[in-house]
Amino acid sequence: MELAQKIGEIKSKLGMDVTDDQVESEIRMSVLSLAHQIGLDPTYSSRLLNLLLIESVGLQRKQKTSDQPSSHMDILMRARQIE
């Protein structure tokens, strides 16, 4: 989880989107190649990679929305709640 957060921070600083189909495809090919080399079931390896990618994207999206500055309406609504 910490790694996904770090990746999200770097991508955010570089102005990159949360998802990148080309990069994910390259990661998938690398993982499957490594799984084949070390004798892991490719189906299991793919499922594990999918879980990791889903978790990473979820954390990055959550982080991206929390990093965005509040709009003036958000600030006004919060001020009214405080009153």
PDB file of C-alpha atoms in Angstrom:
ATOM      1  CA  MET A   1       0.000   0.000   0.000  1.00  0.00           C
ATOM      2  CA  GLU A   2       2.855   2.385   0.775  1.00  0.00           C
ATOM      3  CA  LEU A   3       4.380   1.690  -2.635  1.00  0.00           C
ATOM      4  CA  ALA A   4       1.101   2.523  -4.393  1.00  0.00           C
ATOM      5  CA  GLN A   5       0.925   5.805  -2.486  1.00  0.00           C
ATOM      6  CA  LYS A   6       4.481   6.707  -3.502  1.00  0.00           C
ATOM      7  CA  ILE A   7       3.704   5.877  -7.124  1.00  0.00           C
ATOM      8  CA  GLY A   8       0.599   8.065  -6.903  1.00  0.00           C
ATOM      9  CA  GLU A   9       2.626  10.970  -5.498  1.00  0.00           C
ATOM     10  CA  ILE A  10       5.197  10.712  -8.285  1.00  0.00           C
ATOM     11  CA  LYS A  11       2.547  10.443 -11.001  1.00  0.00           C
ATOM     12  CA  SER A  12       0.699  13.419  -9.550  1.00  0.00           C
ATOM     13  CA  LYS A  13       3.853  15.551  -9.464  1.00  0.00           C
ATOM     14  CA  LEU A  14       4.590  14.615 -13.082  1.00  0.00           C
ATOM     15  CA  GLY A  15       1.012  15.390 -14.125  1.00  0.00           C
ATOM     16  CA  MET A  16       0.389  11.808 -15.222  1.00  0.00           C
ATOM     17  CA  ASP A  17      -2.995  10.106 -15.343  1.00  0.00           C
ATOM     18  CA  VAL A  18      -3.812   7.475 -12.745  1.00  0.00           C
ATOM     19  CA  THR A  19      -4.113   4.763 -15.392  1.00  0.00           C
ATOM     20  CA  ASP A  20      -1.962   4.140 -18.457  1.00  0.00           C
ATOM     21  CA  ASP A  21      -2.975   1.190 -20.624  1.00  0.00           C
ATOM     22  CA  GLN A  22       0.408   0.926 -22.337  1.00  0.00           C
ATOM     23  CA  VAL A  23       2.339   0.828 -19.075  1.00  0.00           C
ATOM     24  CA  GLU A  24      -0.078  -1.673 -17.550  1.00  0.00           C
ATOM     25  CA  SER A  25       0.283  -3.871 -20.638  1.00  0.00           C
ATOM     26  CA  GLU A  26       4.082  -3.763 -20.343  1.00  0.00           C
ATOM     27  CA  ILE A  27       3.874  -4.617 -16.633  1.00  0.00           C
ATOM     28  CA  ARG A  28       1.525  -7.504 -17.431  1.00  0.00           C
ATOM     29  CA  MET A  29       3.924  -8.915 -20.039  1.00  0.00           C
ATOM     30  CA  SER A  30       6.872  -8.603 -17.627  1.00  0.00           C
ATOM     31  CA  VAL A  31       4.981 -10.288 -14.803  1.00  0.00           C
ATOM     32  CA  LEU A  32       3.818 -13.148 -17.028  1.00  0.00           C
ATOM     33  CA  SER A  33       7.333 -13.622 -18.369  1.00  0.00           C
ATOM     34  CA  LEU A  34       8.769 -13.727 -14.856  1.00  0.00           C
ATOM     35  CA  ALA A  35       6.008 -16.085 -13.706  1.00  0.00           C
ATOM     36  CA  HIS A  36       6.866 -18.431 -16.562  1.00  0.00           C
ATOM     37  CA  GLN A  37      10.572 -18.274 -15.706  1.00  0.00           C
ATOM     38  CA  ILE A  38      10.038 -19.198 -12.063  1.00  0.00           C
ATOM     39  CA  GLY A  39       7.266 -21.707 -12.699  1.00  0.00           C
ATOM     40  CA  LEU A  40       4.225 -19.858 -11.379  1.00  0.00           C
ATOM     41  CA  ASP A  41       0.789 -20.466 -12.820  1.00  0.00           C
ATOM     42  CA  PRO A  42       0.100 -17.631 -15.315  1.00  0.00           C
ATOM     43  CA  THR A  43      -3.581 -17.450 -14.337  1.00  0.00           C
ATOM     44  CA  TYR A  44      -2.696 -17.017 -10.674  1.00  0.00           C
ATOM     45  CA  SER A  45      -0.014 -14.452 -11.543  1.00  0.00           C
ATOM     46  CA  SER A  46      -2.471 -12.458 -13.666  1.00  0.00           C
ATOM     47  CA  ARG A  47      -5.079 -12.475 -10.919  1.00  0.00           C
ATOM     48  CA  LEU A  48      -2.545 -11.296  -8.362  1.00  0.00           C
ATOM     49  CA  LEU A  49      -1.351  -8.542 -10.681  1.00  0.00           C
ATOM     50  CA  ASN A  50      -4.945  -7.439 -11.296  1.00  0.00           C
ATOM     51  CA  LEU A  51      -5.515  -7.134  -7.558  1.00  0.00           C
ATOM     52  CA  LEU A  52      -2.359  -5.070  -7.158  1.00  0.00           C
ATOM     53  CA  LEU A  53      -3.269  -2.780 -10.056  1.00  0.00           C
ATOM     54  CA  ILE A  54      -6.811  -2.268  -8.765  1.00  0.00           C
ATOM     55  CA  GLU A  55      -5.511  -1.420  -5.298  1.00  0.00           C
ATOM     56  CA  SER A  56      -2.904   0.949  -6.737  1.00  0.00           C
ATOM     57  CA  VAL A  57      -5.419   2.776  -8.930  1.00  0.00           C
ATOM     58  CA  GLY A  58      -7.880   3.064  -6.048  1.00  0.00           C
ATOM     59  CA  LEU A  59      -5.276   4.549  -3.727  1.00  0.00           C
ATOM     60  CA  GLN A  60      -4.021   6.930  -6.402  1.00  0.00           C
ATOM     61  CA  ARG A  61      -7.535   8.162  -7.197  1.00  0.00           C
ATOM     62  CA  LYS A  62      -8.259   8.640  -3.503  1.00  0.00           C
ATOM     63  CA  GLN A  63      -4.989  10.521  -3.061  1.00  0.00           C
ATOM     64  CA  LYS A  64      -5.585  12.617  -6.170  1.00  0.00           C
ATOM     65  CA  THR A  65      -8.993  13.771  -4.945  1.00  0.00           C
ATOM     66  CA  SER A  66      -7.653  14.567  -1.471  1.00  0.00           C
ATOM     67  CA  ASP A  67      -4.758  16.557  -2.991  1.00  0.00           C
ATOM     68  CA  GLN A  68      -7.068  18.780  -4.994  1.00  0.00           C
ATOM     69  CA  PRO A  69      -7.716  22.168  -3.452  1.00  0.00           C
ATOM     70  CA  SER A  70     -11.186  22.811  -2.135  1.00  0.00           C
ATOM     71  CA  SER A  71     -13.485  24.857  -4.308  1.00  0.00           C
ATOM     72  CA  HIS A  72     -14.958  28.086  -2.989  1.00  0.00           C
ATOM     73  CA  MET A  73     -18.293  26.274  -2.564  1.00  0.00           C
ATOM     74  CA  ASP A  74     -16.636  23.601  -0.406  1.00  0.00           C
ATOM     75  CA  ILE A  75     -15.140  26.315   1.776  1.00  0.00           C
ATOM     76  CA  LEU A  76     -18.461  28.167   2.101  1.00  0.00           C
ATOM     77  CA  MET A  77     -20.306  24.957   2.975  1.00  0.00           C
ATOM     78  CA  ARG A  78     -17.701  24.100   5.602  1.00  0.00           C
ATOM     79  CA  ALA A  79     -17.951  27.610   7.079  1.00  0.00           C
ATOM     80  CA  ARG A  80     -21.719  27.250   7.393  1.00  0.00           C
ATOM     81  CA  GLN A  81     -21.280  23.904   9.137  1.00  0.00           C
ATOM     82  CA  ILE A  82     -18.899  25.489  11.616  1.00  0.00           C
ATOM     83  CA  GLU A  83     -21.350  28.341  12.321  1.00  0.00           C
TER      84      GLU A  83
END
